[in-house]
């Protein structure tokens, strides 16, 4: 299977300078190991805080 890194990166809202940008498999794995979610789960203004915690996600969803 061909890696779609360029296509993924074009649709990625992550503003953090990171070598995993577009490598969604590594991105998800990295954040999952920290009980976090990737940038794309957050609206842009929340994404820019770099708080990727499950707590922050639930807070933004009113859960
Ligand atoms: S969400 Fe996290 S792992 Fe993914 S590109 Fe952004 S900083 Fe890197």
PDB file of N, CA and C and ligand atoms in Angstrom, residues 12-23 26-28 30-31 36-40 47 50 52, ligand 1:
ATOM      1  N   UNK A  12      -4.166  18.176   6.872  1.00  0.00           N
ATOM      2  CA  UNK A  12      -3.844  18.163   8.300  1.00  0.00           C
ATOM      3  C   UNK A  12      -3.886  19.581   8.871  1.00  0.00           C
ATOM      4  N   UNK A  13      -4.575  19.755   9.992  1.00  0.00           N
ATOM      5  CA  UNK A  13      -4.663  21.086  10.609  1.00  0.00           C
ATOM      6  C   UNK A  13      -3.603  21.310  11.691  1.00  0.00           C
ATOM      7  N   UNK A  14      -2.695  20.380  11.864  1.00  0.00           N
ATOM      8  CA  UNK A  14      -1.702  20.503  12.934  1.00  0.00           C
ATOM      9  C   UNK A  14      -0.741  21.659  12.652  1.00  0.00           C
ATOM     10  N   UNK A  15      -0.602  22.561  13.631  1.00  0.00           N
ATOM     11  CA  UNK A  15       0.276  23.717  13.462  1.00  0.00           C
ATOM     12  C   UNK A  15       1.629  23.522  14.149  1.00  0.00           C
ATOM     13  N   UNK A  16       1.805  22.365  14.788  1.00  0.00           N
ATOM     14  CA  UNK A  16       3.064  22.101  15.491  1.00  0.00           C
ATOM     15  C   UNK A  16       4.100  21.579  14.495  1.00  0.00           C
ATOM     16  N   UNK A  17       5.328  22.104  14.548  1.00  0.00           N
ATOM     17  CA  UNK A  17       6.361  21.588  13.644  1.00  0.00           C
ATOM     18  C   UNK A  17       6.758  20.173  14.057  1.00  0.00           C
ATOM     19  N   UNK A  18       6.395  19.197  13.240  1.00  0.00           N
ATOM     20  CA  UNK A  18       6.517  17.806  13.660  1.00  0.00           C
ATOM     21  C   UNK A  18       6.829  16.918  12.464  1.00  0.00           C
ATOM     22  N   UNK A  19       7.726  15.973  12.643  1.00  0.00           N
ATOM     23  CA  UNK A  19       8.100  15.101  11.524  1.00  0.00           C
ATOM     24  C   UNK A  19       7.067  14.008  11.244  1.00  0.00           C
ATOM     25  N   UNK A  20       6.013  13.946  12.054  1.00  0.00           N
ATOM     26  CA  UNK A  20       4.963  12.950  11.821  1.00  0.00           C
ATOM     27  C   UNK A  20       3.808  13.512  10.990  1.00  0.00           C
ATOM     28  N   UNK A  21       3.877  14.774  10.645  1.00  0.00           N
ATOM     29  CA  UNK A  21       2.789  15.396   9.889  1.00  0.00           C
ATOM     30  C   UNK A  21       2.558  14.637   8.577  1.00  0.00           C
ATOM     31  N   UNK A  22       1.350  14.182   8.364  1.00  0.00           N
ATOM     32  CA  UNK A  22       1.004  13.403   7.173  1.00  0.00           C
ATOM     33  C   UNK A  22       1.181  11.907   7.358  1.00  0.00           C
ATOM     34  N   UNK A  23       1.909  11.513   8.372  1.00  0.00           N
ATOM     35  CA  UNK A  23       2.082  10.086   8.691  1.00  0.00           C
ATOM     36  C   UNK A  23       1.077   9.734   9.784  1.00  0.00           C
ATOM     37  N   UNK A  26       1.684   6.978  12.452  1.00  0.00           N
ATOM     38  CA  UNK A  26       2.627   7.326  13.523  1.00  0.00           C
ATOM     39  C   UNK A  26       2.046   8.390  14.448  1.00  0.00           C
ATOM     40  N   UNK A  27       1.306   9.308  13.868  1.00  0.00           N
ATOM     41  CA  UNK A  27       0.685  10.388  14.641  1.00  0.00           C
ATOM     42  C   UNK A  27      -0.311   9.821  15.662  1.00  0.00           C
ATOM     43  N   UNK A  28      -1.203   8.956  15.203  1.00  0.00           N
ATOM     44  CA  UNK A  28      -2.195   8.353  16.098  1.00  0.00           C
ATOM     45  C   UNK A  28      -1.503   7.533  17.177  1.00  0.00           C
ATOM     46  N   UNK A  30       1.527   7.806  18.386  1.00  0.00           N
ATOM     47  CA  UNK A  30       2.241   8.688  19.315  1.00  0.00           C
ATOM     48  C   UNK A  30       1.287   9.263  20.358  1.00  0.00           C
ATOM     49  N   UNK A  31       0.181   9.807  19.893  1.00  0.00           N
ATOM     50  CA  UNK A  31      -0.745  10.446  20.826  1.00  0.00           C
ATOM     51  C   UNK A  31      -1.534   9.432  21.646  1.00  0.00           C
ATOM     52  N   UNK A  36      -3.866  10.742  24.359  1.00  0.00           N
ATOM     53  CA  UNK A  36      -4.213  11.975  23.660  1.00  0.00           C
ATOM     54  C   UNK A  36      -4.854  11.632  22.319  1.00  0.00           C
ATOM     55  N   UNK A  37      -5.322  12.662  21.637  1.00  0.00           N
ATOM     56  CA  UNK A  37      -5.844  12.534  20.279  1.00  0.00           C
ATOM     57  C   UNK A  37      -5.014  13.422  19.359  1.00  0.00           C
ATOM     58  N   UNK A  38      -4.962  13.077  18.065  1.00  0.00           N
ATOM     59  CA  UNK A  38      -4.227  13.917  17.117  1.00  0.00           C
ATOM     60  C   UNK A  38      -4.896  15.275  16.906  1.00  0.00           C
ATOM     61  N   UNK A  39      -4.159  16.180  16.321  1.00  0.00           N
ATOM     62  CA  UNK A  39      -4.635  17.554  16.084  1.00  0.00           C
ATOM     63  C   UNK A  39      -5.970  17.611  15.360  1.00  0.00           C
ATOM     64  N   UNK A  40      -6.203  16.687  14.438  1.00  0.00           N
ATOM     65  CA  UNK A  40      -7.401  16.761  13.591  1.00  0.00           C
ATOM     66  C   UNK A  40      -8.694  16.533  14.363  1.00  0.00           C
ATOM     67  N   UNK A  47      -6.623  23.514  18.733  1.00  0.00           N
ATOM     68  CA  UNK A  47      -5.416  22.806  18.254  1.00  0.00           C
ATOM     69  C   UNK A  47      -4.166  23.611  18.568  1.00  0.00           C
ATOM     70  N   UNK A  50      -2.085  23.176  21.725  1.00  0.00           N
ATOM     71  CA  UNK A  50      -1.291  21.937  21.820  1.00  0.00           C
ATOM     72  C   UNK A  50      -1.710  21.058  22.990  1.00  0.00           C
ATOM     73  N   UNK A  52      -3.683  18.218  23.668  1.00  0.00           N
ATOM     74  CA  UNK A  52      -4.310  17.150  22.887  1.00  0.00           C
ATOM     75  C   UNK A  52      -4.922  16.074  23.809  1.00  0.00           C
TER      76      UNK A  52
HETATM   77  S1  LIG B   1      -0.896  15.860  15.814  1.00  0.00           S
HETATM   78 FE1  LIG B   1       0.946  15.458  17.016  1.00  0.00          FE
HETATM   79  S2  LIG B   1       2.053  13.751  16.048  1.00  0.00           S
HETATM   80 FE2  LIG B   1       0.486  14.535  14.623  1.00  0.00          FE
HETATM   81  S3  LIG B   1       1.612  15.940  13.313  1.00  0.00           S
HETATM   82 FE3  LIG B   1       0.717  17.138  14.980  1.00  0.00          FE
HETATM   83  S4  LIG B   1       2.238  17.232  16.638  1.00  0.00           S
HETATM   84 FE4  LIG B   1       2.836  15.628  15.172  1.00  0.00          FE
END
